Coordinates of C-alpha atoms in Angstrom, one line a residue:
Chain T
M1 CA -37.3 -3.9 -14.8
T2 CA -35.3 -1.9 -17.3
E3 CA -31.9 -3.0 -18.2
R4 CA -29.7 0.1 -18.0
R5 CA -26.0 0.2 -18.4
H6 CA -23.8 3.3 -18.1
R7 CA -20.2 2.9 -19.1
L8 CA -17.8 5.2 -17.4
V9 CA -14.1 5.2 -18.2
L10 CA -11.5 6.0 -15.5
A11 CA -8.2 7.5 -16.6
T12 CA -6.0 4.8 -15.1
H13 CA -4.3 1.6 -16.2
N14 CA -4.5 0.3 -12.7
E15 CA -7.5 -2.1 -12.1
H16 CA -7.1 -1.6 -8.4
K17 CA -8.1 2.0 -8.8
V18 CA -11.2 0.9 -10.7
H19 CA -12.2 -1.4 -7.8
E20 CA -11.4 1.4 -5.4
L21 CA -13.7 3.9 -7.2
E22 CA -16.5 1.2 -7.3
Q23 CA -16.2 0.9 -3.5
I24 CA -16.2 4.7 -3.0
L25 CA -19.3 5.2 -5.3
G26 CA -21.0 2.3 -3.5
D27 CA -24.8 2.1 -4.1
L28 CA -24.5 4.5 -7.1
V29 CA -22.9 1.7 -9.1
D30 CA -26.0 -0.5 -8.8
D31 CA -28.4 2.4 -8.9
L32 CA -27.1 3.6 -12.2
G33 CA -26.2 0.2 -13.6
L34 CA -22.7 1.7 -13.8
E35 CA -19.9 -0.2 -15.4
I36 CA -16.5 1.4 -14.7
V37 CA -13.8 0.5 -17.2
S38 CA -10.1 1.5 -17.1
A39 CA -8.2 3.2 -19.8
A40 CA -6.5 -0.1 -20.4
A41 CA -9.7 -1.1 -22.3
F42 CA -8.7 1.4 -25.0
P43 CA -5.2 0.5 -25.9
D44 CA -5.1 2.8 -28.9
V45 CA -5.7 5.9 -26.8
P46 CA -2.3 7.3 -25.8
E47 CA -1.7 8.2 -22.1
T48 CA -2.0 12.0 -21.5
P49 CA 1.1 13.6 -20.1
E50 CA 0.5 15.6 -16.9
T51 CA 1.7 19.0 -18.1
E52 CA -0.5 21.2 -16.0
V53 CA 0.6 22.7 -12.8
T54 CA -2.5 22.1 -10.7
F55 CA -4.3 18.9 -9.7
V56 CA -7.5 20.2 -11.3
G57 CA -5.6 21.1 -14.5
N58 CA -4.1 17.6 -14.8
A59 CA -7.3 15.8 -14.0
R60 CA -9.2 17.8 -16.5
L61 CA -6.6 17.3 -19.2
K62 CA -6.7 13.5 -18.7
A63 CA -10.5 13.2 -18.5
A64 CA -11.1 15.5 -21.5
A65 CA -8.6 13.5 -23.7
L66 CA -10.2 10.2 -22.7
A67 CA -13.8 11.4 -23.2
S68 CA -12.9 12.8 -26.6
A69 CA -11.1 9.6 -27.7
T70 CA -13.7 7.2 -26.4
G71 CA -17.0 9.0 -26.7
L72 CA -17.7 7.9 -23.1
P73 CA -18.1 9.9 -19.9
A74 CA -14.6 10.0 -18.4
V75 CA -13.3 10.5 -14.9
A76 CA -9.7 11.3 -14.0
D77 CA -8.1 12.4 -10.8
D78 CA -4.7 13.8 -9.9
S79 CA -3.5 13.9 -6.4
G80 CA -0.4 14.4 -4.3
L81 CA 1.1 15.5 -1.0
A82 CA 1.2 19.2 -0.2
V83 CA 3.7 20.0 2.6
D84 CA 3.0 23.3 4.4
V85 CA 6.7 24.2 4.9
L86 CA 7.3 23.6 1.2
G87 CA 4.5 25.9 0.2
G88 CA 2.4 22.9 -1.1
S89 CA 5.2 21.0 -2.8
P90 CA 5.7 18.3 -3.9
G91 CA 2.0 18.8 -5.1
V92 CA 1.6 17.9 -8.7
F93 CA 5.2 16.7 -8.8
S94 CA 4.7 14.1 -6.0
A95 CA 5.2 11.1 -8.3
R96 CA 8.4 12.5 -9.8
W97 CA 9.9 14.4 -6.9
S98 CA 13.3 12.7 -7.0
G99 CA 13.6 13.2 -10.7
S100 CA 15.6 10.8 -12.7
T101 CA 17.7 9.8 -9.7
S102 CA 15.2 7.1 -9.4
G103 CA 15.5 6.3 -13.1
A104 CA 12.8 5.9 -15.8
A105 CA 13.4 2.1 -15.6
A106 CA 12.7 2.0 -11.9
T107 CA 9.6 0.2 -10.6
R108 CA 6.8 2.2 -9.0
H109 CA 7.8 0.9 -5.7
Q110 CA 11.4 2.1 -6.2
R111 CA 10.3 5.5 -7.3
D112 CA 8.0 5.8 -4.3
A113 CA 10.8 4.9 -2.0
A114 CA 13.2 7.4 -3.6
N115 CA 10.6 10.2 -3.5
L116 CA 9.7 9.6 0.1
A117 CA 13.4 9.4 1.2
L118 CA 14.2 12.6 -0.6
L119 CA 11.2 14.5 0.9
L120 CA 12.1 13.3 4.5
E121 CA 15.7 14.4 4.0
Q122 CA 14.6 17.8 2.7
V123 CA 12.5 18.5 5.9
S124 CA 14.8 16.6 8.3
D125 CA 15.6 19.8 10.2
V126 CA 12.0 21.0 10.4
P127 CA 10.7 20.8 13.9
D128 CA 7.5 18.9 14.8
A129 CA 5.4 22.1 15.1
H130 CA 6.0 22.8 11.4
R131 CA 5.5 19.4 9.8
G132 CA 1.9 19.8 8.8
A133 CA 0.9 18.5 5.4
A134 CA -2.2 17.5 3.4
F135 CA -3.0 14.9 0.8
R136 CA -5.0 16.6 -1.9
C137 CA -7.0 15.2 -4.8
A138 CA -8.9 16.7 -7.7
A139 CA -11.4 14.5 -9.5
V140 CA -12.9 15.7 -12.8
L141 CA -15.8 14.2 -14.8
V142 CA -15.9 15.2 -18.5
M143 CA -19.0 14.2 -20.5
P144 CA -18.7 13.4 -24.2
D145 CA -20.3 16.8 -25.0
G146 CA -17.6 18.6 -23.1
R147 CA -19.5 19.4 -19.9
E148 CA -17.4 18.9 -16.8
E149 CA -17.7 18.5 -13.1
I150 CA -14.9 19.2 -10.7
A151 CA -14.5 18.0 -7.1
E152 CA -11.7 18.3 -4.6
G153 CA -10.8 16.4 -1.4
E154 CA -8.2 16.8 1.2
V155 CA -7.0 15.0 4.3
R156 CA -4.8 16.9 6.7
G157 CA -2.1 15.5 8.9
H158 CA 1.6 15.7 9.6
L159 CA 4.9 14.1 8.5
I160 CA 6.7 11.8 10.8
R161 CA 10.5 11.1 10.5
A162 CA 10.6 7.3 10.3
P163 CA 8.2 5.7 7.8
R164 CA 5.8 3.0 9.2
G165 CA 3.4 0.6 7.6
T166 CA 3.1 -1.5 4.4
N167 CA -0.3 -0.7 3.0
G168 CA -0.9 2.2 0.7
F169 CA 1.9 3.7 -1.5
G170 CA 3.7 6.9 -2.1
Y171 CA 4.1 9.1 0.9
D172 CA 1.5 7.1 3.0
P173 CA 4.1 5.6 5.4
A174 CA 5.3 9.0 6.6
F175 CA 1.8 10.7 6.8
V176 CA -0.3 10.6 10.0
P177 CA -3.8 11.9 9.5
E178 CA -5.1 14.5 12.1
G179 CA -6.6 12.9 15.2
D180 CA -4.8 9.6 14.8
N181 CA -1.3 8.3 15.4
R182 CA -1.1 5.6 12.7
T183 CA 0.3 6.4 9.3
L184 CA -1.9 6.0 6.2
A185 CA 0.2 3.0 5.4
E186 CA -1.2 1.4 8.6
Y187 CA -4.8 1.8 7.5
S188 CA -6.9 -0.9 5.8
D189 CA -8.1 0.0 2.3
A190 CA -11.6 0.6 3.6
E191 CA -10.4 2.8 6.4
K192 CA -8.3 4.8 4.0
N193 CA -11.2 5.2 1.5
A194 CA -13.4 6.6 4.3
I195 CA -11.1 9.5 5.1
S196 CA -8.7 9.9 2.2
H197 CA -8.4 12.8 -0.2
R198 CA -9.4 10.5 -3.1
G199 CA -12.3 9.1 -1.2
R200 CA -13.5 12.6 -0.3
A201 CA -13.1 14.0 -3.9
F202 CA -15.0 11.1 -5.5
R203 CA -17.8 11.1 -2.9
E204 CA -18.2 14.8 -3.6
L205 CA -18.3 14.1 -7.3
S206 CA -20.7 11.2 -6.9
P207 CA -24.1 13.0 -6.9
R208 CA -23.0 15.2 -9.8
L209 CA -21.9 12.1 -11.7
A210 CA -25.3 10.6 -11.1
D211 CA -27.1 13.8 -12.3
A212 CA -24.9 13.8 -15.4
L213 CA -25.4 10.1 -16.3
R214 CA -29.1 9.6 -15.5
P215 CA -30.5 11.6 -18.4
L216 CA -28.5 9.4 -20.7
G217 CA -30.0 6.2 -19.3
Chain N
M1 CA 39.6 64.3 12.8
T2 CA 38.1 61.8 15.2
E3 CA 39.2 58.2 14.9
R4 CA 36.0 56.1 15.0
R5 CA 35.8 52.4 14.5
H6 CA 32.7 50.3 14.5
R7 CA 33.1 46.6 14.4
L8 CA 30.3 44.6 12.8
V9 CA 30.3 40.8 12.6
L10 CA 28.8 39.1 9.6
A11 CA 27.4 35.6 10.2
T12 CA 29.5 33.8 7.5
H13 CA 32.8 32.0 7.4
N14 CA 33.2 33.1 3.8
E15 CA 35.5 36.1 3.4
H16 CA 34.2 36.7 -0.1
K17 CA 30.8 37.5 1.5
V18 CA 32.5 40.1 3.8
H19 CA 34.0 41.8 0.8
E20 CA 30.7 41.6 -1.1
L21 CA 28.9 43.3 1.9
E22 CA 31.6 46.0 2.0
Q23 CA 31.0 46.7 -1.7
I24 CA 27.2 46.8 -1.2
L25 CA 27.5 49.2 1.8
G26 CA 29.9 51.4 -0.2
D27 CA 30.5 54.9 1.3
L28 CA 28.9 53.8 4.6
V29 CA 32.0 51.8 5.4
D30 CA 34.2 54.9 5.3
D31 CA 31.5 57.2 6.7
L32 CA 31.1 55.0 9.8
G33 CA 34.7 53.8 10.0
L34 CA 33.1 50.4 9.7
E35 CA 35.2 47.2 10.1
I36 CA 33.3 44.1 9.0
V37 CA 34.6 40.9 10.4
S38 CA 33.5 37.4 9.6
A39 CA 32.3 34.8 12.2
A40 CA 35.6 33.1 11.5
A41 CA 37.2 35.7 13.8
F42 CA 35.4 34.0 16.6
P43 CA 36.4 30.3 16.3
D44 CA 34.8 29.5 19.8
V45 CA 31.3 30.5 18.7
P46 CA 29.5 27.5 17.3
E47 CA 27.7 27.8 13.9
T48 CA 24.0 28.2 14.4
P49 CA 21.9 25.5 12.7
E50 CA 19.2 26.9 10.3
T51 CA 16.2 25.4 12.0
E52 CA 13.6 28.1 11.2
V53 CA 11.3 27.8 8.2
T54 CA 11.5 31.3 6.9
F55 CA 14.4 33.4 5.6
V56 CA 13.8 36.1 8.3
G57 CA 13.6 33.4 11.0
N58 CA 17.0 31.8 10.0
A59 CA 18.7 35.2 9.6
R60 CA 17.4 36.5 12.9
L61 CA 18.5 33.2 14.6
K62 CA 22.1 33.5 13.3
A63 CA 22.5 37.2 14.0
A64 CA 21.0 37.0 17.5
A65 CA 23.3 34.1 18.4
L66 CA 26.4 35.9 17.1
A67 CA 25.5 39.2 18.7
S68 CA 25.0 37.5 22.0
A69 CA 28.2 35.5 21.8
T70 CA 30.4 38.4 20.7
G71 CA 28.9 41.5 22.2
L72 CA 29.1 43.1 18.8
P73 CA 26.4 44.2 16.4
A74 CA 25.8 41.2 14.1
V75 CA 24.3 40.9 10.6
A76 CA 23.1 37.6 9.1
D77 CA 21.3 36.8 5.9
D78 CA 19.4 33.8 4.6
S79 CA 18.5 33.5 1.0
G80 CA 17.3 31.0 -1.6
L81 CA 15.3 30.4 -4.7
A82 CA 11.5 30.5 -4.6
V83 CA 10.0 28.7 -7.6
D84 CA 6.4 29.8 -8.3
V85 CA 5.1 26.4 -9.4
L86 CA 6.7 24.8 -6.3
G87 CA 4.9 27.3 -4.0
G88 CA 8.1 29.1 -3.1
S89 CA 10.3 26.0 -2.7
P90 CA 13.2 25.2 -2.5
G91 CA 13.1 28.4 -0.3
V92 CA 14.9 28.0 3.0
F93 CA 15.9 24.5 1.8
S94 CA 17.7 25.7 -1.3
A95 CA 21.2 24.7 -0.1
R96 CA 20.0 21.2 0.9
W97 CA 17.4 20.4 -1.7
S98 CA 18.9 17.2 -2.9
G99 CA 19.3 15.9 0.6
S100 CA 22.0 13.4 1.4
T101 CA 22.1 12.2 -2.2
S102 CA 24.8 14.8 -2.6
G103 CA 26.5 13.6 0.6
A104 CA 27.7 15.4 3.7
A105 CA 31.2 15.0 2.5
A106 CA 30.5 16.6 -0.9
T107 CA 32.1 20.0 -1.8
R108 CA 29.9 23.1 -2.0
H109 CA 30.3 22.9 -5.8
Q110 CA 29.1 19.3 -5.9
R111 CA 26.1 20.0 -3.6
D112 CA 25.2 23.1 -5.8
A113 CA 25.3 20.9 -8.9
A114 CA 23.2 18.2 -7.4
N115 CA 20.6 20.7 -6.1
L116 CA 20.4 22.4 -9.4
A117 CA 20.1 19.2 -11.4
L118 CA 17.3 17.9 -9.1
L119 CA 15.3 21.1 -9.4
L120 CA 15.5 21.2 -13.1
E121 CA 14.4 17.6 -13.3
Q122 CA 11.4 18.3 -11.0
V123 CA 10.2 21.1 -13.2
S124 CA 11.3 19.5 -16.6
D125 CA 7.6 19.1 -17.7
V126 CA 6.6 22.7 -16.7
P127 CA 6.0 24.8 -19.8
D128 CA 7.8 28.2 -20.2
A129 CA 4.7 30.2 -19.1
H130 CA 4.9 28.7 -15.7
R131 CA 8.7 28.8 -15.0
G132 CA 8.7 32.1 -13.0
A133 CA 10.9 32.2 -9.9
A134 CA 12.5 34.7 -7.5
F135 CA 15.7 34.8 -5.5
R136 CA 14.8 36.1 -2.1
C137 CA 17.0 37.3 0.8
A138 CA 16.4 38.4 4.3
A139 CA 19.1 40.4 6.1
V140 CA 18.8 41.0 9.8
L141 CA 20.9 43.2 12.1
V142 CA 20.9 42.4 15.8
M143 CA 22.4 44.9 18.2
P144 CA 24.1 43.7 21.4
D145 CA 21.1 45.0 23.4
G146 CA 18.8 42.8 21.4
R147 CA 17.3 45.5 19.1
E148 CA 16.9 44.2 15.5
E149 CA 16.4 45.5 12.0
I150 CA 15.0 43.3 9.2
A151 CA 15.3 44.0 5.5
E152 CA 14.2 41.8 2.5
G153 CA 15.2 41.8 -1.1
E154 CA 14.0 40.0 -4.2
V155 CA 15.0 39.6 -7.8
R156 CA 12.3 38.1 -10.1
G157 CA 13.0 36.0 -13.2
H158 CA 12.5 32.6 -14.7
L159 CA 14.1 29.2 -14.9
I160 CA 15.7 28.0 -18.1
R161 CA 16.2 24.4 -19.0
A162 CA 19.9 24.2 -19.7
P163 CA 22.2 26.0 -17.2
R164 CA 24.6 28.6 -18.6
G165 CA 27.5 30.6 -17.1
T166 CA 30.3 30.0 -14.6
N167 CA 30.1 33.0 -12.2
G168 CA 27.9 32.9 -9.2
F169 CA 26.9 29.7 -7.5
G170 CA 23.8 27.7 -6.5
Y171 CA 20.9 28.1 -8.9
D172 CA 22.4 31.1 -10.7
P173 CA 23.2 29.2 -14.0
A174 CA 19.5 28.4 -14.5
F175 CA 18.0 31.8 -13.5
V176 CA 17.4 34.6 -15.9
P177 CA 16.4 37.9 -14.3
E178 CA 13.4 39.8 -15.7
G179 CA 14.3 42.0 -18.6
D180 CA 17.5 40.2 -19.5
N181 CA 18.4 37.0 -21.3
R182 CA 21.6 36.2 -19.5
T183 CA 21.6 34.0 -16.5
L184 CA 22.9 35.3 -13.2
A185 CA 26.0 33.1 -13.7
E186 CA 26.7 35.2 -16.7
Y187 CA 26.8 38.5 -14.7
S188 CA 29.9 40.0 -13.3
D189 CA 30.0 40.4 -9.5
A190 CA 29.3 44.1 -9.7
E191 CA 26.4 43.6 -12.0
K192 CA 25.0 40.9 -9.8
N193 CA 25.3 43.1 -6.6
A194 CA 23.4 45.9 -8.4
I195 CA 20.3 43.8 -9.0
S196 CA 20.5 40.8 -6.7
H197 CA 18.3 39.8 -3.8
R198 CA 21.2 40.1 -1.4
G199 CA 22.3 43.5 -2.8
R200 CA 18.7 44.8 -2.4
A201 CA 18.3 43.5 1.1
F202 CA 21.6 44.9 2.3
R203 CA 21.0 48.2 0.6
E204 CA 17.6 48.4 2.3
L205 CA 19.3 47.6 5.7
S206 CA 22.1 50.0 5.1
P207 CA 20.6 53.3 6.4
R208 CA 19.1 51.5 9.4
L209 CA 22.5 50.0 10.1
A210 CA 24.0 53.5 10.1
D211 CA 21.3 54.8 12.4
A212 CA 21.9 52.0 14.8
L213 CA 25.7 52.2 14.9
R214 CA 26.2 56.0 14.9
P215 CA 25.1 56.6 18.5
L216 CA 27.7 54.0 19.6
G217 CA 30.5 55.9 17.9

C-alpha cells in the first residue's frame, strides 16, 4: 500500500470551514490521502482583500494568491446572498452590507446581525410574491502551476420577515430554501451541506480536484 | 382667443417639483393653458405607498390612485440611483436604503445623508473601473378614463468616493454624469433639468401629455 499525501490549502482562517469541506468531499479525502489545511497554517501569508466584484473573481484572487505564496494547490470560495428585487445584491457585499455602522471592531456575530437587520428593513415593503433570493457560491481551485478550476453552486428560496433559528450564520435565519418552510438556520450542519450553495459548488469542484491532484501523487 | 384651462395633478407634496415640471414642460404649459397642481391641493386623498418593485410600477400606482381620487389627469414619477455593481440597487429603494437606522422621525436631509453614507461604504472597496451608475426615472400619466402613458429617462455616470456640492439632494453629491467632472450637486437647477433622468422622462412624456389633454380642451 502506497503512502500518498496530498496537501491542499483552503483560503480561510476558520477551522470549521476546513472540517465542512472535508465532510463535503467525503470519500475523496481518503481516496486521495487528502490533507486539507487552513490558511492559518501559513501565518506569514497576508490575507487577500476581496476587491473583485464577482464571486468567481474574489475566489480566484484568494486561491491564486495562496497557491502562489505556499506552492500548494489552493481552494478558495466566495459566497453571498443574491436578492431578486435588489438585482442580486448584497452579492459580493453580503459580509459588509451595513458598512461601518456595524464597526470594524464588531464581532462577526454583531456584523451578521447588523447586515441581516438592514437587509430586512430595505425590503420590508416588498410583498411575498417578490421576496425570492438565492445563496450563491463560487469555489475555485488554483494549482501551483497556475491552472484553475471554477465551480458554482446555488440554492434558491425566499426571504421571510422575522428571522428564525440559531444554526448557521449571516442571512441564514431569514432564508427559507425552496420546497421547505424552515430557515437555513433551522437546518443541521449535515442537512445544510446537502443542499447549500457551498455544498453544491464544492461537490461540483470535487471530481476536477481529484483529476488535478492525482497526477501529482 | 379661447380661454382653455387644463388642470393636471402631480403626485407630490413638494411645490418645488411642481415648479420643476413647469420648467421642463416649457411652452407646453402656455400652449395648453396647463395648470399643474400638487397632491397637496387634495388633502383628503391619502398618499399611496410605494409597494411596487419597479420605477414604472410605483409611478403608475401613484398616478392611477390620484387620477381615480380626483377625476383629473394625474402624473407621477418614481426615480432612484441604479449602481452597476449592485445590480441596479438601490433602485426603487433609494430613499429608504439605510432603513430605520436613519429613523422615521429624521428629516429628509438626514435620511439623504444616511443613505448616501451607507452606499459609499458598501462600495468603498470597488475600484474606479467598476463604479458606473445611472439615475433612472419613470414618469407615468394616467387619464381619468384609465388610459396611461409611460416614459423613462436615464443619466449615466459614476460614483466618486468623497461627496461634493450642495445643490440637489439624495445621491447627487456622489454622482458625476458622463462627460463631466462635476457632481450633480454642483449643477444649477437649469443645468440639472437639461440632462437629468427626470428631465428626460418628462420631456419624453410631454408630447404624449399634449396629445392626451388637447381633445379635452
